[in-house]
Amino acid sequence: MRRTVALIMVASLVLALAGGFAHARGPDREDRDRIPPGQARRLTARERTEFRDAGEAEWADKHIRKLALKEVFRGFEDGTFRPNGAVNRMELLTLAVRMLGREAEAQARMDERLDYADWASVPKWAVGYLVVAHEQGLLRDLLREDGRTLQVNAPATRLAVVVTMVRLMGVADRAREFPGGDLHFRDIEAIPVWARGFVALAIEEGILRGYEDRTFRPNQPVRRSEMAALLDRVEEWLDDRDDDRDDEDEDDEDREFEGTIVTVVTGPQPKITVANARHPDGKTFRVDAGALVFLNGRRATLEQLQPGDKVEIILDDDEDDLAIFISAEFETREVEGVLETVADGRLTLLIQGKSHTFPLDPAVKVFDEHGKLRDLSYLKAGQQLEVTLVRGVAVKVEVEESDEEAKLAGIVERLAEGTITLQVAGASRTFPLDPAVKVFD
């Protein structure tokens, strides 16, 4: 499912509006012959995906730019993306065909027709896409409620999008058998019985979810920004499935690369080295000056990326060692354990019988059992802690109330200052002593 990124060698980008979808092309040979020497240049990834209204949906910026770079989703001739505009059913099917990698086939079948009552309403540019969508079974469930009418200009609802995405994932048969009865939305009656398995499966696979008020809103139109996010999640799901099957071909890997950052080099000749199962020692890529860089879904700079971050890279179509899109994620997690020591900017916890040491962020926040902000001096050996780690560094420490009793066997090493130090499994562990501690022989 990884699509090849088209590299556009242009002096200007010409856009033609077609049914709400802009189609981009570079100058043909005759046009290029008329471009004065030295003026023709390649548009960078940033320039190719720059939309005047990008700020209207910053949360979806990464998804929009990634799909625009792959030419799955495109902007309009006025330089906008219109992220809050609704997607119609024709656009939904067009996007699905592009995700299947069948756009060339769709373009070649523009003179065909299908036997639908409202076929005359299908715009000429969309005919081939509908033909391919029909053959791929994308219309089958979409039209279940509508009979023989396509209603191409009707808004694509959340239900229509879910059904189409599940079909795109190739798991429609599984969805029909999936227990939709596990859904607990307040508006469950608005979801047709036949579609509940599709909704339940899409939620389980992390493609989308319901709203905080426990509704699903199946008939609500889907915005273009939401559609971009959904398509990106589906593509990632398909990539993960292919990786699990170990059937990803080398040509796919030439265009995209995923792994863990080993090193980042900034400056006039930026580079990034990434390791994965196929390249355990790391593979190095040059970074284009106009590359798009994201960190945890937000625009970032190369300098903000660090070794250990998980990263996805899209490579230039002509230069397969040149990164034009970099999306990194750093890990945030919580750990719980018993405090052993706090010293020299480090914190050591006893977690399931083993000692683990974490560096402390200079601005680490410490909260007591009642949620009150404290300083590091409040921490004492033996306290039960929950520690929030960002990139392996402790940024928040919460002392937990605990009425639990535990038994621990070990050799006494030291009694001092209201604490006892035991040697347990070869390691020294210190615990505070209750003022009324009882000692038995």
PDB file of C-alpha atoms in Angstrom, residues 84-378:
ATOM      1  CA  ASN A  84     -13.285  21.971   7.160  1.00  0.00           C
ATOM      2  CA  GLY A  85     -15.148  21.341   3.918  1.00  0.00           C
ATOM      3  CA  ALA A  86     -17.234  18.176   3.641  1.00  0.00           C
ATOM      4  CA  VAL A  87     -16.171  15.211   1.512  1.00  0.00           C
ATOM      5  CA  ASN A  88     -18.829  13.955  -0.905  1.00  0.00           C
ATOM      6  CA  ARG A  89     -19.370  10.336  -1.918  1.00  0.00           C
ATOM      7  CA  MET A  90     -17.596  10.743  -5.250  1.00  0.00           C
ATOM      8  CA  GLU A  91     -14.528  12.177  -3.549  1.00  0.00           C
ATOM      9  CA  LEU A  92     -14.579   9.352  -1.001  1.00  0.00           C
ATOM     10  CA  LEU A  93     -14.481   6.747  -3.768  1.00  0.00           C
ATOM     11  CA  THR A  94     -11.802   8.652  -5.684  1.00  0.00           C
ATOM     12  CA  LEU A  95      -9.598   8.721  -2.603  1.00  0.00           C
ATOM     13  CA  ALA A  96     -10.159   5.007  -2.057  1.00  0.00           C
ATOM     14  CA  VAL A  97      -9.135   4.206  -5.643  1.00  0.00           C
ATOM     15  CA  ARG A  98      -5.968   6.263  -5.233  1.00  0.00           C
ATOM     16  CA  MET A  99      -5.194   4.459  -1.984  1.00  0.00           C
ATOM     17  CA  LEU A 100      -5.503   1.177  -3.874  1.00  0.00           C
ATOM     18  CA  GLY A 101      -2.886   2.447  -6.321  1.00  0.00           C
ATOM     19  CA  ARG A 102      -5.298   2.221  -9.255  1.00  0.00           C
ATOM     20  CA  GLU A 103      -5.443   5.826 -10.421  1.00  0.00           C
ATOM     21  CA  ALA A 104      -3.759   5.055 -13.756  1.00  0.00           C
ATOM     22  CA  GLU A 105      -6.382   2.388 -14.426  1.00  0.00           C
ATOM     23  CA  ALA A 106      -9.155   4.839 -13.524  1.00  0.00           C
ATOM     24  CA  GLN A 107      -7.741   7.451 -15.901  1.00  0.00           C
ATOM     25  CA  ALA A 108      -7.719   4.877 -18.706  1.00  0.00           C
ATOM     26  CA  ARG A 109     -11.397   3.956 -18.251  1.00  0.00           C
ATOM     27  CA  MET A 110     -13.070   7.340 -18.564  1.00  0.00           C
ATOM     28  CA  ASP A 111     -15.250   6.272 -21.515  1.00  0.00           C
ATOM     29  CA  GLU A 112     -17.042   3.422 -19.737  1.00  0.00           C
ATOM     30  CA  ARG A 113     -20.354   3.558 -17.911  1.00  0.00           C
ATOM     31  CA  LEU A 114     -22.252   1.655 -15.243  1.00  0.00           C
ATOM     32  CA  ASP A 115     -25.936   0.827 -14.931  1.00  0.00           C
ATOM     33  CA  TYR A 116     -27.023   3.241 -12.211  1.00  0.00           C
ATOM     34  CA  ALA A 117     -30.171   5.338 -12.345  1.00  0.00           C
ATOM     35  CA  ASP A 118     -28.326   8.626 -11.759  1.00  0.00           C
ATOM     36  CA  TRP A 119     -25.241   7.891 -13.890  1.00  0.00           C
ATOM     37  CA  ALA A 120     -25.804  11.147 -15.791  1.00  0.00           C
ATOM     38  CA  SER A 121     -24.916  13.063 -12.611  1.00  0.00           C
ATOM     39  CA  VAL A 122     -21.397  11.602 -12.528  1.00  0.00           C
ATOM     40  CA  PRO A 123     -18.847  14.239 -13.636  1.00  0.00           C
ATOM     41  CA  LYS A 124     -16.700  13.226 -16.608  1.00  0.00           C
ATOM     42  CA  TRP A 125     -13.462  13.346 -14.601  1.00  0.00           C
ATOM     43  CA  ALA A 126     -14.866  10.826 -12.110  1.00  0.00           C
ATOM     44  CA  VAL A 127     -16.175   8.105 -14.463  1.00  0.00           C
ATOM     45  CA  GLY A 128     -13.065   5.924 -14.397  1.00  0.00           C
ATOM     46  CA  TYR A 129     -12.789   6.124 -10.628  1.00  0.00           C
ATOM     47  CA  LEU A 130     -16.368   4.898 -10.238  1.00  0.00           C
ATOM     48  CA  VAL A 131     -15.778   2.036 -12.671  1.00  0.00           C
ATOM     49  CA  VAL A 132     -12.738   0.872 -10.703  1.00  0.00           C
ATOM     50  CA  ALA A 133     -14.511   1.383  -7.357  1.00  0.00           C
ATOM     51  CA  HIS A 134     -17.388  -0.757  -8.621  1.00  0.00           C
ATOM     52  CA  GLU A 135     -15.055  -3.577  -9.681  1.00  0.00           C
ATOM     53  CA  GLN A 136     -13.237  -3.432  -6.346  1.00  0.00           C
ATOM     54  CA  GLY A 137     -16.516  -3.903  -4.464  1.00  0.00           C
ATOM     55  CA  LEU A 138     -16.396  -0.470  -2.848  1.00  0.00           C
ATOM     56  CA  LEU A 139     -19.973   0.337  -3.894  1.00  0.00           C
ATOM     57  CA  ARG A 140     -21.603  -2.832  -2.612  1.00  0.00           C
ATOM     58  CA  ASP A 141     -22.234  -1.847   0.992  1.00  0.00           C
ATOM     59  CA  LEU A 142     -22.158   1.883   0.291  1.00  0.00           C
ATOM     60  CA  LEU A 143     -25.294   1.537  -1.837  1.00  0.00           C
ATOM     61  CA  ARG A 144     -27.049  -0.972   0.402  1.00  0.00           C
ATOM     62  CA  GLU A 145     -29.385   1.718   1.697  1.00  0.00           C
ATOM     63  CA  ASP A 146     -29.713   3.581  -1.600  1.00  0.00           C
ATOM     64  CA  GLY A 147     -30.532   0.922  -4.177  1.00  0.00           C
ATOM     65  CA  ARG A 148     -29.413   1.824  -7.697  1.00  0.00           C
ATOM     66  CA  THR A 149     -28.567   5.470  -7.128  1.00  0.00           C
ATOM     67  CA  LEU A 150     -25.008   6.670  -6.592  1.00  0.00           C
ATOM     68  CA  GLN A 151     -25.797  10.099  -5.120  1.00  0.00           C
ATOM     69  CA  VAL A 152     -22.244  11.165  -5.927  1.00  0.00           C
ATOM     70  CA  ASN A 153     -22.725  14.728  -4.693  1.00  0.00           C
ATOM     71  CA  ALA A 154     -24.233  13.723  -1.347  1.00  0.00           C
ATOM     72  CA  PRO A 155     -21.980  14.202   1.701  1.00  0.00           C
ATOM     73  CA  ALA A 156     -19.929  11.181   2.712  1.00  0.00           C
ATOM     74  CA  THR A 157     -21.215  10.301   6.178  1.00  0.00           C
ATOM     75  CA  ARG A 158     -19.203   8.725   8.970  1.00  0.00           C
ATOM     76  CA  LEU A 159     -20.990   5.450   8.293  1.00  0.00           C
ATOM     77  CA  ALA A 160     -20.208   5.556   4.559  1.00  0.00           C
ATOM     78  CA  VAL A 161     -16.564   6.329   5.310  1.00  0.00           C
ATOM     79  CA  VAL A 162     -16.264   3.512   7.862  1.00  0.00           C
ATOM     80  CA  VAL A 163     -17.725   0.961   5.460  1.00  0.00           C
ATOM     81  CA  THR A 164     -15.447   2.126   2.643  1.00  0.00           C
ATOM     82  CA  MET A 165     -12.333   2.124   4.848  1.00  0.00           C
ATOM     83  CA  VAL A 166     -13.043  -1.399   6.111  1.00  0.00           C
ATOM     84  CA  ARG A 167     -13.414  -2.580   2.516  1.00  0.00           C
ATOM     85  CA  LEU A 168     -10.193  -0.782   1.628  1.00  0.00           C
ATOM     86  CA  MET A 169      -8.491  -2.697   4.445  1.00  0.00           C
ATOM     87  CA  GLY A 170      -9.710  -5.957   2.920  1.00  0.00           C
ATOM     88  CA  VAL A 171     -11.549  -7.128   6.050  1.00  0.00           C
ATOM     89  CA  ALA A 172     -15.202  -6.703   5.030  1.00  0.00           C
ATOM     90  CA  ASP A 173     -15.892 -10.435   5.488  1.00  0.00           C
ATOM     91  CA  ARG A 174     -14.483 -10.261   8.997  1.00  0.00           C
ATOM     92  CA  ALA A 175     -16.595  -7.159   9.707  1.00  0.00           C
ATOM     93  CA  ARG A 176     -19.800  -8.997   8.779  1.00  0.00           C
ATOM     94  CA  GLU A 177     -19.019 -11.591  11.443  1.00  0.00           C
ATOM     95  CA  PHE A 178     -17.757  -9.069  13.991  1.00  0.00           C
ATOM     96  CA  PRO A 179     -19.888  -8.690  17.157  1.00  0.00           C
ATOM     97  CA  GLY A 180     -21.462  -5.286  16.655  1.00  0.00           C
ATOM     98  CA  GLY A 181     -23.513  -5.908  19.775  1.00  0.00           C
ATOM     99  CA  ASP A 182     -20.508  -4.777  21.820  1.00  0.00           C
ATOM    100  CA  LEU A 183     -21.129  -1.176  20.748  1.00  0.00           C
ATOM    101  CA  HIS A 184     -22.564   0.985  23.522  1.00  0.00           C
ATOM    102  CA  PHE A 185     -23.318   4.253  21.752  1.00  0.00           C
ATOM    103  CA  ARG A 186     -26.396   6.188  22.820  1.00  0.00           C
ATOM    104  CA  ASP A 187     -27.360   6.487  19.144  1.00  0.00           C
ATOM    105  CA  ILE A 188     -26.775   2.814  18.338  1.00  0.00           C
ATOM    106  CA  GLU A 189     -30.228   2.603  16.730  1.00  0.00           C
ATOM    107  CA  ALA A 190     -29.055   5.047  14.047  1.00  0.00           C
ATOM    108  CA  ILE A 191     -26.447   2.517  12.901  1.00  0.00           C
ATOM    109  CA  PRO A 192     -27.984  -0.126  10.599  1.00  0.00           C
ATOM    110  CA  VAL A 193     -27.688  -3.635  12.017  1.00  0.00           C
ATOM    111  CA  TRP A 194     -25.691  -4.837   8.991  1.00  0.00           C
ATOM    112  CA  ALA A 195     -23.110  -2.057   9.520  1.00  0.00           C
ATOM    113  CA  ARG A 196     -22.495  -2.454  13.252  1.00  0.00           C
ATOM    114  CA  GLY A 197     -19.758  -5.019  12.727  1.00  0.00           C
ATOM    115  CA  PHE A 198     -17.992  -2.590  10.366  1.00  0.00           C
ATOM    116  CA  VAL A 199     -18.116   0.151  13.002  1.00  0.00           C
ATOM    117  CA  ALA A 200     -16.991  -2.151  15.827  1.00  0.00           C
ATOM    118  CA  LEU A 201     -14.074  -3.502  13.788  1.00  0.00           C
ATOM    119  CA  ALA A 202     -12.921  -0.031  12.719  1.00  0.00           C
ATOM    120  CA  ILE A 203     -12.948   1.101  16.351  1.00  0.00           C
ATOM    121  CA  GLU A 204     -11.059  -1.975  17.549  1.00  0.00           C
ATOM    122  CA  GLU A 205      -8.393  -1.448  14.877  1.00  0.00           C
ATOM    123  CA  GLY A 206      -7.943   2.187  15.924  1.00  0.00           C
ATOM    124  CA  ILE A 207      -9.184   3.715  12.662  1.00  0.00           C
ATOM    125  CA  LEU A 208     -11.697   5.978  14.410  1.00  0.00           C
ATOM    126  CA  ARG A 209     -13.693   6.236  17.606  1.00  0.00           C
ATOM    127  CA  GLY A 210     -16.895   7.654  18.983  1.00  0.00           C
ATOM    128  CA  TYR A 211     -17.457  10.975  20.728  1.00  0.00           C
ATOM    129  CA  GLU A 212     -17.094  11.845  24.403  1.00  0.00           C
ATOM    130  CA  ASP A 213     -20.882  12.015  24.792  1.00  0.00           C
ATOM    131  CA  ARG A 214     -21.040   8.294  23.866  1.00  0.00           C
ATOM    132  CA  THR A 215     -22.467   8.932  20.401  1.00  0.00           C
ATOM    133  CA  PHE A 216     -21.161   7.748  17.045  1.00  0.00           C
ATOM    134  CA  ARG A 217     -23.158  10.108  14.785  1.00  0.00           C
ATOM    135  CA  PRO A 218     -23.227   7.802  11.754  1.00  0.00           C
ATOM    136  CA  ASN A 219     -25.010  10.327   9.532  1.00  0.00           C
ATOM    137  CA  GLN A 220     -22.652  13.229  10.240  1.00  0.00           C
ATOM    138  CA  PRO A 221     -20.666  14.417   7.166  1.00  0.00           C
ATOM    139  CA  VAL A 222     -16.896  13.885   7.280  1.00  0.00           C
ATOM    140  CA  ARG A 223     -14.610  16.892   6.836  1.00  0.00           C
ATOM    141  CA  ARG A 224     -11.584  16.834   4.544  1.00  0.00           C
ATOM    142  CA  SER A 225      -9.202  17.119   7.506  1.00  0.00           C
ATOM    143  CA  GLU A 226     -10.890  14.154   9.199  1.00  0.00           C
ATOM    144  CA  MET A 227     -10.743  12.197   5.951  1.00  0.00           C
ATOM    145  CA  ALA A 228      -6.999  12.816   5.677  1.00  0.00           C
ATOM    146  CA  ALA A 229      -6.445  11.514   9.207  1.00  0.00           C
ATOM    147  CA  LEU A 230      -8.567   8.420   8.554  1.00  0.00           C
ATOM    148  CA  LEU A 231      -6.767   7.614   5.299  1.00  0.00           C
ATOM    149  CA  ASP A 232      -3.388   8.002   6.975  1.00  0.00           C
ATOM    150  CA  ARG A 233      -4.417   5.609   9.750  1.00  0.00           C
ATOM    151  CA  VAL A 234      -5.699   3.087   7.220  1.00  0.00           C
ATOM    152  CA  GLU A 235      -2.443   3.257   5.277  1.00  0.00           C
ATOM    153  CA  GLU A 236      -0.442   2.731   8.471  1.00  0.00           C
ATOM    154  CA  TRP A 237      -2.694  -0.213   9.344  1.00  0.00           C
ATOM    155  CA  LEU A 238      -2.097  -1.742   5.907  1.00  0.00           C
ATOM    156  CA  ASP A 239       1.658  -1.185   6.202  1.00  0.00           C
ATOM    157  CA  ASP A 240       1.723  -2.842   9.637  1.00  0.00           C
ATOM    158  CA  ARG A 241      -0.233  -5.799   8.274  1.00  0.00           C
ATOM    159  CA  ASP A 242       2.160  -6.178   5.359  1.00  0.00           C
ATOM    160  CA  ASP A 243       5.145  -5.959   7.716  1.00  0.00           C
ATOM    161  CA  ASP A 244       3.623  -8.701   9.891  1.00  0.00           C
ATOM    162  CA  ARG A 245       3.231 -10.866   6.800  1.00  0.00           C
ATOM    163  CA  ASP A 246       6.840 -10.060   5.864  1.00  0.00           C
ATOM    164  CA  ASP A 247       5.787  -9.544   2.262  1.00  0.00           C
ATOM    165  CA  GLU A 248       6.890  -5.954   1.826  1.00  0.00           C
ATOM    166  CA  ASP A 249       9.002  -5.815  -1.325  1.00  0.00           C
ATOM    167  CA  GLU A 250      12.289  -3.995  -1.684  1.00  0.00           C
ATOM    168  CA  ASP A 251      10.767  -1.443  -4.055  1.00  0.00           C
ATOM    169  CA  ASP A 252       8.374  -0.353  -1.314  1.00  0.00           C
ATOM    170  CA  GLU A 253      11.234   0.040   1.132  1.00  0.00           C
ATOM    171  CA  ASP A 254      13.053   2.221  -1.418  1.00  0.00           C
ATOM    172  CA  ARG A 255      10.274   4.810  -1.122  1.00  0.00           C
ATOM    173  CA  GLU A 256       9.539   4.689   2.606  1.00  0.00           C
ATOM    174  CA  PHE A 257      11.554   3.730   5.632  1.00  0.00           C
ATOM    175  CA  GLU A 258      10.545   3.193   9.252  1.00  0.00           C
ATOM    176  CA  GLY A 259      12.628   2.532  12.323  1.00  0.00           C
ATOM    177  CA  THR A 260      14.389   4.127  15.277  1.00  0.00           C
ATOM    178  CA  ILE A 261      16.645   7.156  15.004  1.00  0.00           C
ATOM    179  CA  VAL A 262      20.317   6.370  15.634  1.00  0.00           C
ATOM    180  CA  THR A 263      21.839   9.775  14.877  1.00  0.00           C
ATOM    181  CA  VAL A 264      20.765  13.171  13.546  1.00  0.00           C
ATOM    182  CA  VAL A 265      23.253  15.500  11.857  1.00  0.00           C
ATOM    183  CA  THR A 266      22.177  19.125  11.351  1.00  0.00           C
ATOM    184  CA  GLY A 267      23.948  21.969   9.594  1.00  0.00           C
ATOM    185  CA  PRO A 268      24.675  22.571   5.910  1.00  0.00           C
ATOM    186  CA  GLN A 269      24.592  18.845   5.053  1.00  0.00           C
ATOM    187  CA  PRO A 270      21.873  17.371   7.297  1.00  0.00           C
ATOM    188  CA  LYS A 271      21.563  13.609   7.621  1.00  0.00           C
ATOM    189  CA  ILE A 272      19.551  11.105   9.621  1.00  0.00           C
ATOM    190  CA  THR A 273      20.486   7.511  10.408  1.00  0.00           C
ATOM    191  CA  VAL A 274      17.684   5.066  11.170  1.00  0.00           C
ATOM    192  CA  ALA A 275      17.833   1.432  12.278  1.00  0.00           C
ATOM    193  CA  ASN A 276      15.235  -1.302  11.872  1.00  0.00           C
ATOM    194  CA  ALA A 277      15.117  -5.104  11.642  1.00  0.00           C
ATOM    195  CA  ARG A 278      16.475  -5.117   8.090  1.00  0.00           C
ATOM    196  CA  HIS A 279      19.156  -2.558   8.887  1.00  0.00           C
ATOM    197  CA  PRO A 280      20.134  -3.159  12.534  1.00  0.00           C
ATOM    198  CA  ASP A 281      23.279  -1.047  12.182  1.00  0.00           C
ATOM    199  CA  GLY A 282      21.316   1.833  10.685  1.00  0.00           C
ATOM    200  CA  LYS A 283      20.812   3.320   7.242  1.00  0.00           C
ATOM    201  CA  THR A 284      21.762   6.943   6.558  1.00  0.00           C
ATOM    202  CA  PHE A 285      19.738   9.390   4.473  1.00  0.00           C
ATOM    203  CA  ARG A 286      20.419  12.933   3.389  1.00  0.00           C
ATOM    204  CA  VAL A 287      17.704  15.386   4.431  1.00  0.00           C
ATOM    205  CA  ASP A 288      16.336  17.737   1.777  1.00  0.00           C
ATOM    206  CA  ALA A 289      16.487  21.442   2.616  1.00  0.00           C
ATOM    207  CA  GLY A 290      12.725  21.673   2.059  1.00  0.00           C
ATOM    208  CA  ALA A 291      11.851  18.458   3.891  1.00  0.00           C
ATOM    209  CA  LEU A 292       8.723  18.335   6.022  1.00  0.00           C
ATOM    210  CA  VAL A 293       9.563  17.412   9.622  1.00  0.00           C
ATOM    211  CA  PHE A 294       7.010  16.463  12.293  1.00  0.00           C
ATOM    212  CA  LEU A 295       7.403  15.455  15.925  1.00  0.00           C
ATOM    213  CA  ASN A 296       4.427  13.826  17.635  1.00  0.00           C
ATOM    214  CA  GLY A 297       2.190  15.110  14.851  1.00  0.00           C
ATOM    215  CA  ARG A 298       3.317  18.749  15.013  1.00  0.00           C
ATOM    216  CA  ARG A 299       5.635  20.696  12.739  1.00  0.00           C
ATOM    217  CA  ALA A 300       9.200  20.551  14.018  1.00  0.00           C
ATOM    218  CA  THR A 301      12.813  21.044  13.030  1.00  0.00           C
ATOM    219  CA  LEU A 302      15.444  18.400  12.500  1.00  0.00           C
ATOM    220  CA  GLU A 303      17.233  19.688  15.616  1.00  0.00           C
ATOM    221  CA  GLN A 304      14.279  18.603  17.772  1.00  0.00           C
ATOM    222  CA  LEU A 305      14.600  14.931  16.834  1.00  0.00           C
ATOM    223  CA  GLN A 306      16.635  12.676  19.100  1.00  0.00           C
ATOM    224  CA  PRO A 307      18.146   9.185  19.022  1.00  0.00           C
ATOM    225  CA  GLY A 308      15.574   6.649  20.164  1.00  0.00           C
ATOM    226  CA  ASP A 309      12.609   8.411  18.550  1.00  0.00           C
ATOM    227  CA  LYS A 310      10.465   6.234  16.295  1.00  0.00           C
ATOM    228  CA  VAL A 311      10.456   7.656  12.782  1.00  0.00           C
ATOM    229  CA  GLU A 312       8.765   7.299   9.397  1.00  0.00           C
ATOM    230  CA  ILE A 313      10.563   8.679   6.339  1.00  0.00           C
ATOM    231  CA  ILE A 314       9.340   9.267   2.789  1.00  0.00           C
ATOM    232  CA  LEU A 315      12.120   9.370   0.222  1.00  0.00           C
ATOM    233  CA  ASP A 316      12.496  11.331  -2.982  1.00  0.00           C
ATOM    234  CA  ASP A 317      11.341   9.458  -6.073  1.00  0.00           C
ATOM    235  CA  ASP A 318      14.523  10.199  -8.019  1.00  0.00           C
ATOM    236  CA  GLU A 319      17.076  10.185  -5.206  1.00  0.00           C
ATOM    237  CA  ASP A 320      16.416   7.212  -2.950  1.00  0.00           C
ATOM    238  CA  ASP A 321      18.790   8.402  -0.212  1.00  0.00           C
ATOM    239  CA  LEU A 322      17.097  11.813   0.121  1.00  0.00           C
ATOM    240  CA  ALA A 323      14.458  12.233   2.850  1.00  0.00           C
ATOM    241  CA  ILE A 324      11.673  14.669   1.961  1.00  0.00           C
ATOM    242  CA  PHE A 325       9.205  13.816   4.777  1.00  0.00           C
ATOM    243  CA  ILE A 326      10.152  12.849   8.339  1.00  0.00           C
ATOM    244  CA  SER A 327       7.582  12.067  11.023  1.00  0.00           C
ATOM    245  CA  ALA A 328       8.998  11.180  14.447  1.00  0.00           C
ATOM    246  CA  GLU A 329       7.306  10.086  17.655  1.00  0.00           C
ATOM    247  CA  PHE A 330       8.874  10.001  21.092  1.00  0.00           C
ATOM    248  CA  GLU A 331       7.723   7.715  23.832  1.00  0.00           C
ATOM    249  CA  THR A 332       5.773   8.938  26.843  1.00  0.00           C
ATOM    250  CA  ARG A 333       5.001   6.301  29.440  1.00  0.00           C
ATOM    251  CA  GLU A 334       4.277   5.819  33.125  1.00  0.00           C
ATOM    252  CA  VAL A 335       6.098   3.419  35.432  1.00  0.00           C
ATOM    253  CA  GLU A 336       5.313   2.483  39.028  1.00  0.00           C
ATOM    254  CA  GLY A 337       7.682   1.262  41.683  1.00  0.00           C
ATOM    255  CA  VAL A 338       9.211   1.716  45.117  1.00  0.00           C
ATOM    256  CA  LEU A 339      11.754   4.502  45.460  1.00  0.00           C
ATOM    257  CA  GLU A 340      15.245   3.317  46.325  1.00  0.00           C
ATOM    258  CA  THR A 341      17.408   6.411  45.825  1.00  0.00           C
ATOM    259  CA  VAL A 342      17.367   9.963  44.478  1.00  0.00           C
ATOM    260  CA  ALA A 343      20.857  11.317  43.836  1.00  0.00           C
ATOM    261  CA  ASP A 344      23.031  13.005  41.227  1.00  0.00           C
ATOM    262  CA  GLY A 345      20.081  13.889  39.016  1.00  0.00           C
ATOM    263  CA  ARG A 346      18.843  10.313  38.892  1.00  0.00           C
ATOM    264  CA  LEU A 347      16.001   8.357  40.425  1.00  0.00           C
ATOM    265  CA  THR A 348      16.115   4.602  41.090  1.00  0.00           C
ATOM    266  CA  LEU A 349      12.938   2.559  41.434  1.00  0.00           C
ATOM    267  CA  LEU A 350      12.371  -1.021  42.462  1.00  0.00           C
ATOM    268  CA  ILE A 351      10.037  -2.412  39.795  1.00  0.00           C
ATOM    269  CA  GLN A 352       8.960  -6.046  40.033  1.00  0.00           C
ATOM    270  CA  GLY A 353      12.048  -6.970  41.993  1.00  0.00           C
ATOM    271  CA  LYS A 354      14.557  -5.169  39.758  1.00  0.00           C
ATOM    272  CA  SER A 355      16.215  -1.775  40.107  1.00  0.00           C
ATOM    273  CA  HIS A 356      15.694   0.721  37.286  1.00  0.00           C
ATOM    274  CA  THR A 357      17.413   4.113  37.148  1.00  0.00           C
ATOM    275  CA  PHE A 358      16.051   7.102  35.229  1.00  0.00           C
ATOM    276  CA  PRO A 359      17.559  10.560  34.690  1.00  0.00           C
ATOM    277  CA  LEU A 360      15.572  13.438  36.172  1.00  0.00           C
ATOM    278  CA  ASP A 361      14.511  16.365  34.042  1.00  0.00           C
ATOM    279  CA  PRO A 362      15.895  19.621  35.530  1.00  0.00           C
ATOM    280  CA  ALA A 363      12.306  20.892  35.699  1.00  0.00           C
ATOM    281  CA  VAL A 364      10.819  17.655  37.079  1.00  0.00           C
ATOM    282  CA  LYS A 365       7.596  18.165  39.026  1.00  0.00           C
ATOM    283  CA  VAL A 366       6.988  16.259  42.251  1.00  0.00           C
ATOM    284  CA  PHE A 367       3.497  15.796  43.718  1.00  0.00           C
ATOM    285  CA  ASP A 368       2.694  14.360  47.145  1.00  0.00           C
ATOM    286  CA  GLU A 369      -0.064  11.890  48.031  1.00  0.00           C
ATOM    287  CA  HIS A 370      -2.651  14.684  47.946  1.00  0.00           C
ATOM    288  CA  GLY A 371      -1.565  16.203  44.643  1.00  0.00           C
ATOM    289  CA  LYS A 372       0.323  19.101  46.202  1.00  0.00           C
ATOM    290  CA  LEU A 373       3.434  20.303  44.381  1.00  0.00           C
ATOM    291  CA  ARG A 374       6.651  19.532  46.273  1.00  0.00           C
ATOM    292  CA  ASP A 375      10.387  19.594  45.632  1.00  0.00           C
ATOM    293  CA  LEU A 376      12.762  16.644  45.334  1.00  0.00           C
ATOM    294  CA  SER A 377      13.572  16.706  49.049  1.00  0.00           C
ATOM    295  CA  TYR A 378      10.079  15.327  49.716  1.00  0.00           C
TER     296      TYR A 378
END
